[in-house]
Amino acid sequence: MFDKVLVANRGEIAVRVMRACEDLDVGTVAVYSDADKHSGHVRHADEAYNIGPARAADSYLDHEGVIEAAEKAGADAIHPGYGFLAENAEFAEKVENTEGITWVGPASQSMEQAGEKTKARKIMQAADVPIVPGTTDPVTTVEEVHEFGEEHGYPIAIKAEGGGGGRGMKVVRGPEEAAELLETAQREGEAYFDNDSVYLERYLENPRHIEVQILADQHGNVRHLGERDCSLQRRHQKVIEEGPSPALTDDLREQIGEAARRGADEANYYNAGTFEFLVEEDPDREPGELLGADTNFYFLEVNTRIQVEHTVTEELTGIDIVKWQLKVAAGEELDFSQDDVELEGHAVEYRINAENAANEFAPAQGGELETYDPPGGIGVRMDDALRQGDDLVTDYDSMIAKLIVHGGDREECLARSKRALREYDIEGIHTIIPFHLMMLENEEFVGGTHTTKYLDETLDELPTAEYQEQYGPESVGGAGKDEETVTREFTIEVNGKRFQVDLEESGVPQQAAQRPAPSGGGGSSSSGGGGSSPSVSADGEVVTAEMQGTILEVNVAEGDEVASGDVLLVLEAMKMENDVVAEFGGTVTEIAVEEGQSVNQGDPLVVLD
């Protein structure tokens, strides 16, 4: 087993991995950006290293920076968690080629084959796993999209090779949309996954999202740990995950599980992974009815990493998946057979996102956890990295914690979930806890007949605002603590070894805070990705940023005439592209931002006269 593992991630998943390491008596190393210097995963680790500014591309996605931190710490393994570099085969290969450091995950070659969607589809075809009609080679021109639509019909899904969670996926409902959406999918693939390659699939209108957890070792043993139902999604982002699926018969469940095992075998896959499938729902199915063995299901993709929702499977099987990731990476053999895997009871995971569901799930723009009191009791598990008094970090994903509930059956599990969510006391920021409570009284969800389209089609009709008012926080703060902070540099010696140390002091007197911090310190304290805030000088109506994010595209120039509804800019926030539109017509007299620039909520973007 390893001596010390660097966790190349942040937040709750970093803490989750560190806990598995501690169970194995393995030391832990955290990496953190300037924005995360006070975050929970830094507190939890045995040692921690700053790897750059808040912008993920300059810190958590910096291949050389992460590997250099591992070498400095003397770590002999790197675990990537999920997101960031977890599915980056190039980074995995760099780790594999670094002497003395082991990659905790599938081999980089296997990641490339299974993780890139077109290659994975070819592997699944060879393994006799059903796939959705689509391309097995990347698509680069709009003509190819048109040809596919003529052959298979619309709608068509354009998907980024390295994508997941709806990022890098666009739905084309007619040939006139193809050019714009192809470009957008390619841009998102490049921005999020450093890969602008895309492919096409026939878009299924009413599917369920079923995924199978795989564990495989380097000795040829492959096990599936049952399925999870992730059909409750908003804009292709999972919100609630559960297992077993409330919609499948045992026969269909076994078919899908065995298909996943065949696919893993064909790909020579080892370590943890998830094989995702779309199952065609029967729109006339009533609650209590199940989908039988004759139901169509199709391979969707492989996630070559641990999943956010791996906790559901752990609660059902009693198998610590993260601990087995470490054991497999260290060369150990799985010590249980497929027949040993049994699913007991029912489990549900609720993603606790810092968002206001009553305001179109707008992400929180800052704030302090004035109260943080998570639930407990039998069957309740919390995966988080928070404590009361923490400031909310808004530079990354909006998910701040996960609540996992287990019961003897689905009915008990959902009842226990209500109790746990009502116990969960968070003040100072909005979360989607009220939304989860609403879904636990929703007929479609409780009946298990919802599909991946359910929320997008019905959310406007649901009583989201009522639940937000009843169960939301009594107070919501602004951008966190408003006290002055100053950084001072000191030289110290420990056992004769000299160190330069930066100490951050909060609440200092105003005159001290005004003194410039010494140079050569521990990095910027900016959380906006660098650069000064935009400003404008022209007269007119100022269009401002509704949320913190990064300017992906500027669609207008000074002097342009625009009409109400025209897209002025594209703002990326919380991994989603948001169009900034003109509320009225006019002339663009000033543009305050440029592509790639980070902005905060309320910053001026464009002036219209």
Coordinates of C-alpha atoms in Angstrom, one line a residue:
M1 CA 0.0 0.0 0.0
F2 CA 1.0 3.6 -0.5
D3 CA 2.7 5.8 2.1
K4 CA 1.2 9.1 1.1
V5 CA -1.5 10.1 -1.5
L6 CA -2.0 13.5 -3.0
V7 CA -5.6 14.2 -3.7
A8 CA -5.8 16.4 -6.8
N9 CA -9.2 17.9 -6.0
R10 CA -11.1 20.0 -3.5
G11 CA -14.2 20.1 -1.3
E12 CA -16.2 17.1 -0.2
I13 CA -14.7 14.6 -2.6
A14 CA -11.2 15.4 -1.5
V15 CA -12.2 14.8 2.1
R16 CA -13.9 11.6 1.1
V17 CA -10.7 10.3 -0.5
M18 CA -8.6 11.4 2.5
R19 CA -10.9 9.4 4.8
A20 CA -10.4 6.3 2.8
C21 CA -6.6 6.9 2.9
E22 CA -6.8 7.3 6.7
D23 CA -8.7 4.0 7.0
L24 CA -5.7 2.4 5.2
D25 CA -3.2 4.3 7.4
V26 CA -2.0 6.3 4.4
G27 CA -0.9 9.9 4.7
T28 CA -2.7 12.6 2.8
V29 CA -1.7 15.7 0.8
A30 CA -4.1 18.5 -0.3
V31 CA -3.6 21.0 -3.1
Y32 CA -5.5 24.3 -3.1
S33 CA -5.9 27.5 -5.1
D34 CA -5.8 31.0 -3.7
A35 CA -9.6 30.9 -3.4
D36 CA -9.5 27.7 -1.3
K37 CA -6.8 28.6 1.2
H38 CA -9.3 28.2 4.1
S39 CA -11.4 25.4 2.6
G40 CA -12.3 22.2 4.5
H41 CA -10.2 19.8 2.4
V42 CA -7.1 21.9 3.3
R43 CA -7.9 21.6 7.0
H44 CA -8.4 17.8 6.7
A45 CA -5.2 16.9 5.0
D46 CA -1.9 16.0 6.8
E47 CA -0.2 18.7 4.6
A48 CA -1.3 21.1 1.9
Y49 CA 0.3 23.0 -1.1
N50 CA -0.8 26.1 -2.9
I51 CA -0.8 25.5 -6.6
G52 CA -2.0 28.8 -8.1
P53 CA -4.7 31.4 -8.6
A54 CA -8.5 30.8 -8.2
R55 CA -9.0 30.2 -11.9
A56 CA -9.1 26.4 -12.2
A57 CA -7.0 26.4 -15.4
D58 CA -4.2 28.0 -13.4
S59 CA -4.4 25.7 -10.4
Y60 CA -6.5 22.5 -10.2
L61 CA -6.1 21.9 -14.0
D62 CA -2.4 22.7 -14.0
H63 CA -0.8 19.3 -14.9
E64 CA 2.8 20.2 -14.0
G65 CA 1.7 22.1 -10.9
V66 CA -0.1 19.2 -9.4
I67 CA 2.7 16.7 -10.2
E68 CA 5.3 19.1 -8.8
A69 CA 3.3 19.4 -5.5
A70 CA 3.2 15.6 -5.3
E71 CA 7.0 15.4 -5.7
K72 CA 7.6 18.2 -3.1
A73 CA 5.4 16.3 -0.6
G74 CA 7.0 12.9 -1.4
A75 CA 3.6 11.4 -2.3
D76 CA 3.8 8.0 -4.0
A77 CA 0.3 8.2 -5.6
I78 CA -2.2 10.8 -6.9
H79 CA -6.0 10.3 -6.6
P80 CA -8.0 12.7 -8.9
G81 CA -11.4 12.5 -7.3
Y82 CA -14.0 13.5 -9.9
G83 CA -14.1 16.5 -12.2
F84 CA -11.0 18.6 -12.9
L85 CA -8.3 16.1 -14.1
A86 CA -10.1 12.9 -13.2
E87 CA -10.9 11.9 -16.8
N88 CA -7.9 13.5 -18.5
A89 CA -5.9 10.7 -20.1
E90 CA -3.0 13.0 -20.9
F91 CA -2.6 13.9 -17.2
A92 CA -2.9 10.3 -16.2
E93 CA -0.2 9.4 -18.6
K94 CA 2.1 12.1 -17.2
V95 CA 1.6 10.7 -13.7
E96 CA 2.3 7.2 -15.0
N97 CA 5.5 8.4 -16.5
T98 CA 6.6 10.2 -13.3
E99 CA 9.0 8.0 -11.3
G100 CA 7.8 7.0 -7.9
I101 CA 4.2 8.2 -8.3
T102 CA 1.2 5.9 -9.1
W103 CA -2.0 7.0 -10.8
V104 CA -5.1 5.9 -8.8
G105 CA -7.4 5.1 -11.7
P106 CA -7.6 3.2 -14.9
A107 CA -4.6 3.1 -17.2
S108 CA -4.3 6.2 -19.4
Q109 CA -4.7 4.1 -22.5
S110 CA -7.9 2.6 -21.2
M111 CA -9.2 6.0 -20.2
E112 CA -8.6 7.3 -23.7
Q113 CA -10.4 4.3 -25.2
A114 CA -13.3 4.2 -22.8
G115 CA -13.6 7.9 -21.9
E116 CA -13.7 9.3 -25.4
K117 CA -17.2 8.6 -26.5
T118 CA -16.6 7.6 -30.2
K119 CA -13.9 5.1 -29.2
A120 CA -16.1 3.8 -26.4
R121 CA -19.0 3.2 -28.8
K122 CA -16.7 1.0 -31.0
I123 CA -15.7 -1.0 -27.9
M124 CA -19.3 -1.5 -26.9
Q125 CA -20.2 -2.7 -30.4
A126 CA -17.4 -5.3 -30.2
A127 CA -18.8 -6.4 -26.8
D128 CA -22.3 -6.7 -28.1
V129 CA -23.6 -3.9 -25.9
P130 CA -26.5 -2.0 -27.6
I131 CA -25.7 1.6 -28.5
V132 CA -27.8 4.6 -29.6
P133 CA -27.6 5.2 -33.4
G134 CA -24.8 7.7 -33.9
T135 CA -21.3 8.3 -35.3
T136 CA -18.2 6.4 -34.2
D137 CA -15.8 9.0 -35.6
P138 CA -15.6 12.7 -34.6
V139 CA -17.7 15.2 -36.5
T140 CA -16.1 18.5 -37.6
T141 CA -18.5 20.1 -40.2
V142 CA -22.1 21.2 -40.2
E143 CA -22.6 19.2 -43.4
E144 CA -22.0 16.0 -41.4
V145 CA -24.7 17.1 -38.9
H146 CA -27.2 17.7 -41.8
E147 CA -26.4 14.3 -43.3
F148 CA -27.0 12.5 -40.0
G149 CA -30.3 14.3 -39.6
E150 CA -31.4 13.3 -43.0
E151 CA -30.6 9.7 -42.3
H152 CA -31.8 9.4 -38.7
G153 CA -34.1 12.3 -38.2
Y154 CA -34.2 15.1 -35.6
P155 CA -33.6 15.9 -32.8
I156 CA -29.8 15.1 -32.8
A157 CA -27.5 15.3 -29.8
I158 CA -24.1 16.8 -30.4
K159 CA -21.8 15.6 -27.6
A160 CA -18.3 16.6 -26.6
E161 CA -15.9 13.6 -26.6
G162 CA -14.7 14.4 -23.1
G163 CA -18.0 15.7 -21.8
G164 CA -20.4 14.7 -19.0
G165 CA -23.2 16.1 -16.9
G166 CA -24.7 17.8 -19.9
R167 CA -21.6 20.0 -20.4
G168 CA -20.6 20.0 -24.1
M169 CA -23.9 18.6 -25.2
K170 CA -26.4 20.4 -27.5
V171 CA -29.7 19.3 -28.9
V172 CA -30.3 20.1 -32.6
R173 CA -34.0 20.1 -33.4
G174 CA -33.7 21.2 -37.0
P175 CA -31.0 21.8 -39.6
E176 CA -31.2 25.6 -39.1
E177 CA -29.7 25.2 -35.6
A178 CA -26.8 22.9 -36.6
A179 CA -24.1 25.4 -37.3
E180 CA -24.5 27.4 -34.1
L181 CA -24.9 24.4 -31.8
L182 CA -22.0 22.6 -33.3
E183 CA -19.7 25.5 -32.6
T184 CA -21.0 25.9 -29.1
A185 CA -20.5 22.2 -28.3
Q186 CA -17.0 22.3 -29.6
R187 CA -16.2 25.5 -27.6
E188 CA -17.6 23.9 -24.4
G189 CA -15.6 20.7 -25.0
E190 CA -12.4 22.8 -25.3
A191 CA -13.2 25.0 -22.3
Y192 CA -14.2 22.2 -19.9
F193 CA -12.3 19.2 -21.1
D194 CA -9.4 20.5 -23.2
N195 CA -10.9 18.5 -26.2
D196 CA -13.0 20.2 -28.9
S197 CA -13.9 16.8 -30.6
V198 CA -17.6 16.1 -30.8
Y199 CA -19.8 13.2 -32.1
L200 CA -23.5 12.7 -32.9
E201 CA -26.3 10.6 -31.5
R202 CA -30.0 10.2 -32.1
Y203 CA -31.6 12.1 -29.2
L204 CA -34.0 10.0 -27.1
E205 CA -37.0 12.0 -26.0
N206 CA -38.1 10.1 -22.9
P207 CA -35.3 8.0 -21.4
R208 CA -34.4 7.0 -17.9
H209 CA -30.7 7.4 -16.9
I210 CA -29.4 4.1 -15.5
E211 CA -25.8 3.6 -14.6
V212 CA -23.8 0.6 -13.4
Q213 CA -20.9 0.8 -11.0
I214 CA -17.9 -1.3 -12.0
L215 CA -14.9 -2.4 -10.0
A216 CA -12.1 -4.3 -11.7
D217 CA -8.5 -5.2 -10.7
Q218 CA -5.3 -5.7 -12.7
H219 CA -5.7 -9.5 -12.5
G220 CA -8.7 -9.8 -14.8
N221 CA -11.5 -9.7 -12.2
V222 CA -14.5 -7.5 -13.1
R223 CA -17.5 -6.9 -10.8
H224 CA -20.6 -4.8 -11.2
L225 CA -22.1 -3.4 -8.0
G226 CA -25.6 -2.9 -9.2
E227 CA -27.3 0.1 -10.8
R228 CA -28.2 3.6 -9.8
D229 CA -31.1 5.6 -11.2
C230 CA -30.1 9.2 -12.1
S231 CA -33.2 10.2 -14.0
L232 CA -34.0 13.3 -11.9
Q233 CA -32.0 15.9 -13.8
R234 CA -32.2 19.6 -14.6
R235 CA -30.6 20.7 -17.8
H236 CA -28.7 17.4 -17.9
Q237 CA -27.3 17.9 -14.4
K238 CA -28.2 15.2 -11.9
V239 CA -30.0 16.4 -8.8
I240 CA -31.1 13.3 -7.0
E241 CA -29.7 9.8 -7.5
E242 CA -31.0 6.5 -6.0
G243 CA -30.5 2.8 -6.1
P244 CA -31.8 0.3 -6.9
S245 CA -33.9 1.9 -9.7
P246 CA -37.6 2.0 -8.8
A247 CA -38.5 1.3 -12.5
L248 CA -36.6 -2.0 -13.4
T249 CA -37.5 -5.6 -13.0
D250 CA -34.7 -7.9 -11.8
D251 CA -34.4 -9.4 -15.3
L252 CA -33.8 -6.0 -16.9
R253 CA -31.4 -5.0 -14.1
E254 CA -29.3 -8.1 -14.7
Q255 CA -29.2 -7.6 -18.4
I256 CA -27.9 -4.0 -18.0
G257 CA -25.4 -5.1 -15.3
E258 CA -24.0 -7.9 -17.5
A259 CA -23.7 -5.5 -20.5
A260 CA -21.5 -3.3 -18.3
R261 CA -19.3 -6.2 -17.3
R262 CA -18.9 -7.2 -21.0
G263 CA -17.9 -3.7 -21.9
A264 CA -15.4 -3.4 -19.1
D265 CA -13.8 -6.7 -20.2
E266 CA -13.6 -5.7 -23.8
A267 CA -11.9 -2.4 -22.8
N268 CA -9.4 -4.1 -20.5
Y269 CA -10.7 -1.7 -17.9
Y270 CA -9.5 -1.8 -14.3
N271 CA -10.1 0.3 -11.2
A272 CA -13.5 2.0 -10.6
G273 CA -15.7 3.2 -13.4
T274 CA -19.3 3.8 -14.3
F275 CA -21.1 2.5 -17.4
E276 CA -24.1 4.7 -18.2
F277 CA -27.2 3.6 -20.1
L278 CA -30.4 5.2 -21.4
V279 CA -33.5 3.0 -20.9
E280 CA -36.6 3.8 -23.0
E281 CA -39.4 4.6 -20.6
D282 CA -43.0 3.5 -21.3
P283 CA -45.0 6.8 -21.1
D284 CA -48.1 4.8 -20.1
R285 CA -46.4 3.0 -17.2
E286 CA -48.2 3.5 -13.9
P287 CA -46.5 3.7 -10.4
G288 CA -45.8 0.2 -9.2
E289 CA -45.4 -1.2 -12.7
L290 CA -41.9 -2.1 -13.8
L291 CA -40.0 -2.2 -17.1
G292 CA -39.4 -5.7 -18.2
A293 CA -36.7 -7.6 -19.9
D294 CA -37.9 -6.6 -23.4
T295 CA -37.3 -2.9 -22.7
N296 CA -34.8 -1.2 -25.0
F297 CA -31.6 0.1 -23.4
Y298 CA -28.6 1.7 -24.9
F299 CA -25.0 2.4 -23.8
L300 CA -24.4 6.1 -23.2
E301 CA -20.9 6.5 -22.0
V302 CA -18.2 5.4 -19.6
N303 CA -17.1 7.6 -16.7
T304 CA -13.5 6.6 -16.1
R305 CA -13.4 7.8 -12.5
I306 CA -15.4 7.7 -9.2
Q307 CA -18.9 9.2 -9.5
V308 CA -20.5 11.9 -7.3
E309 CA -23.2 9.3 -6.5
H310 CA -20.8 6.4 -5.7
T311 CA -22.1 6.8 -2.1
V312 CA -25.5 5.3 -3.1
T313 CA -23.8 2.0 -4.1
E314 CA -21.6 2.0 -1.0
E315 CA -24.7 2.2 1.2
L316 CA -26.4 -0.6 -0.7
T317 CA -23.4 -3.0 -0.9
G318 CA -21.3 -2.1 2.1
I319 CA -18.3 -1.9 -0.3
D320 CA -15.9 1.1 0.1
I321 CA -15.3 1.9 -3.5
V322 CA -12.7 4.6 -2.9
K323 CA -10.7 2.3 -0.6
W324 CA -10.8 -0.3 -3.4
Q325 CA -9.6 2.3 -5.9
L326 CA -6.5 2.6 -3.8
K327 CA -6.1 -1.1 -3.3
V328 CA -6.4 -1.9 -7.0
A329 CA -3.9 0.9 -7.9
A330 CA -1.5 -0.7 -5.4
G331 CA -1.9 -4.0 -7.3
E332 CA -4.2 -5.9 -4.9
E333 CA -6.8 -8.4 -6.2
L334 CA -10.6 -8.1 -5.5
D335 CA -11.4 -10.4 -2.7
F336 CA -15.2 -10.9 -3.5
S337 CA -17.0 -12.6 -6.3
Q338 CA -19.9 -11.3 -8.3
D339 CA -22.3 -13.6 -6.3
D340 CA -21.0 -11.9 -3.1
V341 CA -22.4 -8.6 -4.3
E342 CA -25.9 -8.0 -2.7
L343 CA -28.0 -4.9 -2.7
E344 CA -29.6 -4.3 0.7
G345 CA -32.5 -1.9 1.1
H346 CA -32.7 1.4 -0.8
A347 CA -30.5 4.5 -0.8
V348 CA -30.9 8.1 -2.2
E349 CA -28.3 10.8 -2.6
Y350 CA -29.3 14.5 -2.5
R351 CA -26.9 17.0 -3.9
I352 CA -26.8 20.0 -1.7
N353 CA -26.1 22.8 -4.2
A354 CA -25.6 26.5 -3.2
E355 CA -28.5 27.6 -5.5
N356 CA -31.9 29.1 -5.2
A357 CA -34.3 26.8 -6.9
A358 CA -37.1 29.4 -6.7
N359 CA -34.9 31.8 -8.8
E360 CA -34.2 29.5 -11.7
F361 CA -31.5 27.7 -9.6
A362 CA -29.3 30.8 -9.6
P363 CA -26.0 30.0 -7.9
A364 CA -25.1 31.8 -4.7
Q365 CA -22.7 34.7 -5.2
G366 CA -21.1 34.5 -1.8
G367 CA -22.0 34.5 1.8
E368 CA -21.0 33.0 5.1
L369 CA -22.3 29.8 6.7
E370 CA -23.7 31.5 9.7
T371 CA -25.3 28.2 10.8
Y372 CA -24.2 24.8 9.5
D373 CA -25.8 21.9 11.4
P374 CA -26.1 18.8 9.3
P375 CA -28.5 15.9 10.1
G376 CA -27.7 12.6 11.7
G377 CA -29.3 9.4 13.1
I378 CA -29.7 5.9 11.7
G379 CA -29.4 5.6 7.9
V380 CA -28.1 9.2 7.4
R381 CA -24.6 9.9 5.9
M382 CA -23.1 13.3 5.2
D383 CA -20.2 13.8 2.7
D384 CA -19.0 17.4 3.1
A385 CA -16.0 19.6 3.9
L386 CA -17.7 22.5 5.6
R387 CA -18.0 23.9 9.1
Q388 CA -19.9 26.7 10.6
G389 CA -18.4 30.2 9.9
D390 CA -16.9 29.1 6.5
D391 CA -17.2 31.6 3.6
L392 CA -18.7 30.1 0.5
V393 CA -16.2 29.7 -2.3
T394 CA -18.0 30.5 -5.6
D395 CA -15.2 29.9 -8.1
Y396 CA -16.1 26.3 -8.8
D397 CA -19.0 23.9 -8.8
S398 CA -22.1 24.9 -6.8
M399 CA -22.4 21.6 -5.0
I400 CA -21.2 22.1 -1.4
A401 CA -22.2 18.8 0.2
K402 CA -24.1 15.5 -0.3
L403 CA -26.8 13.9 1.9
I404 CA -27.1 10.2 1.5
V405 CA -30.0 8.3 3.2
H406 CA -30.4 4.5 3.5
G407 CA -33.5 2.5 4.4
G408 CA -34.9 -1.0 4.4
D409 CA -37.0 -0.2 1.4
R410 CA -37.7 2.8 -0.8
E411 CA -40.7 3.9 1.3
E412 CA -38.7 4.0 4.5
C413 CA -35.8 5.7 2.7
L414 CA -38.0 8.5 1.4
A415 CA -39.6 9.0 4.8
R416 CA -36.2 9.1 6.5
S417 CA -35.1 11.6 3.8
K418 CA -37.8 14.0 4.8
R419 CA -36.7 13.9 8.4
A420 CA -33.0 14.4 7.5
L421 CA -33.6 17.3 5.1
R422 CA -35.8 19.0 7.7
E423 CA -33.0 18.6 10.3
Y424 CA -30.4 20.0 7.9
D425 CA -30.0 23.6 9.2
I426 CA -28.0 26.0 6.9
E427 CA -28.2 29.8 7.4
G428 CA -26.4 32.5 5.4
I429 CA -26.8 31.0 1.9
H430 CA -29.5 29.5 -0.3
T431 CA -29.4 25.8 -1.0
I432 CA -31.7 23.4 -2.8
I433 CA -32.8 21.7 0.4
P434 CA -36.4 23.1 -0.1
F435 CA -36.4 21.7 -3.6
H436 CA -35.5 18.2 -2.4
L437 CA -38.4 18.4 0.2
M438 CA -40.7 19.4 -2.6
M439 CA -39.7 16.4 -4.7
L440 CA -40.3 14.0 -1.8
E441 CA -44.0 15.1 -2.1
N442 CA -44.0 15.0 -5.9
E443 CA -46.3 12.3 -7.4
E444 CA -44.0 11.5 -10.4
F445 CA -40.8 11.2 -8.3
V446 CA -42.4 9.2 -5.5
G447 CA -44.1 7.0 -8.1
G448 CA -40.8 6.4 -9.9
T449 CA -42.2 7.4 -13.3
H450 CA -40.1 10.5 -13.9
T451 CA -37.6 10.6 -16.8
T452 CA -34.6 12.8 -17.5
K453 CA -36.9 15.4 -19.1
Y454 CA -39.4 15.7 -16.3
L455 CA -37.9 18.7 -14.5
D456 CA -37.2 20.7 -17.6
E457 CA -40.7 20.1 -18.8
T458 CA -42.6 20.8 -15.6
L459 CA -40.5 22.9 -13.2
D460 CA -42.4 26.1 -14.0
E461 CA -45.6 24.4 -12.8
L462 CA -44.1 23.0 -9.5
P463 CA -44.6 24.9 -6.2
T464 CA -40.9 25.7 -5.9
A465 CA -41.3 29.2 -4.5
E466 CA -43.7 27.9 -1.7
Y467 CA -41.2 25.4 -0.5
Q468 CA -38.4 27.9 -0.7
E469 CA -40.4 30.3 1.5
Q470 CA -41.2 27.5 4.0
Y471 CA -37.9 25.7 4.2
G472 CA -35.3 28.3 2.9
P473 CA -32.9 30.1 5.2
E474 CA -34.1 33.0 7.3
S475 CA -31.2 35.1 6.3
V476 CA -28.9 35.2 3.3
G477 CA -25.6 37.1 3.5
G478 CA -23.6 38.8 0.8
A479 CA -20.0 38.1 -0.2
G480 CA -18.7 36.8 3.1
K481 CA -16.7 38.4 5.9
D482 CA -16.1 42.1 5.4
E483 CA -13.2 42.5 7.6
E484 CA -9.8 43.8 6.5
T485 CA -7.0 41.2 5.9
V486 CA -3.3 41.8 5.6
T487 CA -0.5 39.3 4.7
R488 CA 2.9 39.6 6.4
E489 CA 6.1 37.7 5.6
F490 CA 8.3 36.1 8.2
T491 CA 11.5 34.1 8.2
I492 CA 11.6 31.1 10.6
E493 CA 13.8 28.2 11.3
V494 CA 12.6 24.6 12.1
N495 CA 15.3 22.2 13.2
G496 CA 17.9 24.4 11.5
K497 CA 16.0 24.6 8.2
R498 CA 15.0 28.0 7.0
F499 CA 11.5 28.8 5.7
Q500 CA 9.8 31.9 4.4
V501 CA 6.3 32.0 5.8
D502 CA 3.3 34.3 4.9
L503 CA 0.9 34.9 7.8
E504 CA -2.6 36.2 7.0
E505 CA -4.1 38.4 9.7
S506 CA -7.8 39.2 9.7
G507 CA -9.6 42.0 11.5
V508 CA -6.5 44.2 11.7
P509 CA -6.7 47.9 12.5
Q510 CA -7.5 50.0 9.4
Q511 CA -4.1 51.7 9.4
A512 CA -2.3 48.4 9.4
A513 CA -4.6 47.0 6.6
Q514 CA -3.7 49.9 4.4
R515 CA 0.0 49.1 4.5
P516 CA 1.1 47.2 1.4
A517 CA 1.7 43.5 1.9
P518 CA 5.3 42.5 1.4
S519 CA 6.2 41.1 -2.0
G520 CA 7.3 37.5 -2.6
G521 CA 4.4 36.2 -0.5
G522 CA 2.0 33.3 -0.9
G523 CA 0.0 34.5 -3.8
S524 CA -3.0 36.6 -4.6
S525 CA -6.2 36.6 -2.5
S526 CA -8.3 37.4 -5.5
S527 CA -11.2 35.0 -6.1
G528 CA -12.3 36.3 -9.4
G529 CA -9.6 34.8 -11.6
G530 CA -7.4 37.8 -11.8
G531 CA -7.6 41.3 -13.5
S532 CA -9.3 44.4 -12.3
S533 CA -13.0 44.9 -12.2
P534 CA -14.6 46.3 -15.4
S535 CA -15.8 49.9 -15.5
V536 CA -17.6 52.2 -18.0
S537 CA -17.6 55.9 -18.8
A538 CA -20.2 56.2 -21.5
D539 CA -23.7 57.5 -20.7
G540 CA -26.7 55.2 -21.2
E541 CA -28.3 52.0 -19.8
V542 CA -25.7 49.7 -18.3
V543 CA -26.1 45.9 -18.7
T544 CA -24.6 44.2 -15.7
A545 CA -23.6 40.7 -14.8
E546 CA -26.3 38.8 -13.0
M547 CA -23.8 36.3 -11.5
Q548 CA -20.1 35.7 -11.2
G549 CA -18.5 34.0 -14.1
T550 CA -16.2 34.2 -17.2
I551 CA -16.9 36.0 -20.5
L552 CA -16.9 33.3 -23.2
E553 CA -18.0 35.3 -26.1
V554 CA -18.7 39.0 -27.0
N555 CA -21.3 39.1 -29.8
V556 CA -21.5 42.8 -30.4
A557 CA -19.2 45.7 -31.2
E558 CA -19.3 49.4 -30.3
G559 CA -21.7 51.2 -32.7
D560 CA -23.9 48.1 -33.4
E561 CA -27.6 48.5 -33.3
V562 CA -29.3 45.8 -31.3
A563 CA -33.0 44.8 -30.7
S564 CA -34.7 43.5 -27.6
G565 CA -33.7 39.9 -27.1
D566 CA -30.5 40.0 -29.0
V567 CA -27.6 38.2 -27.4
L568 CA -24.9 40.6 -26.3
L569 CA -22.5 38.2 -24.6
V570 CA -22.1 34.7 -23.4
L571 CA -21.3 34.3 -19.7
E572 CA -20.1 31.0 -18.3
A573 CA -21.1 30.4 -14.7
M574 CA -21.1 27.2 -12.7
K575 CA -20.3 25.2 -15.8
M576 CA -23.2 26.5 -17.8
E577 CA -23.3 29.0 -20.6
N578 CA -25.7 31.9 -20.0
D579 CA -26.8 34.3 -22.7
V580 CA -26.8 38.0 -21.7
V581 CA -29.5 39.6 -23.8
A582 CA -30.6 43.1 -24.4
E583 CA -33.8 44.0 -22.6
F584 CA -34.5 46.8 -25.1
G585 CA -33.2 48.1 -28.4
G586 CA -30.4 50.6 -28.8
T587 CA -26.9 51.4 -29.9
V588 CA -23.9 49.8 -28.2
T589 CA -21.8 52.7 -27.0
E590 CA -19.2 50.9 -24.8
I591 CA -18.1 47.3 -24.1
A592 CA -16.4 46.9 -20.7
V593 CA -15.2 43.3 -21.0
E594 CA -13.4 41.0 -23.3
E595 CA -13.4 37.2 -23.9
G596 CA -11.8 35.3 -21.1
Q597 CA -12.3 38.0 -18.5
S598 CA -13.7 37.1 -15.1
V599 CA -16.6 39.2 -13.7
N600 CA -18.4 39.5 -10.5
Q601 CA -22.2 39.9 -9.9
G602 CA -23.1 43.5 -10.7
D603 CA -20.1 44.3 -12.8
P604 CA -20.9 46.5 -15.9
L605 CA -20.7 44.6 -19.2
V606 CA -22.2 46.8 -22.0
V607 CA -23.6 50.3 -22.3
L608 CA -26.7 50.8 -24.6
D609 CA -27.9 54.3 -25.6

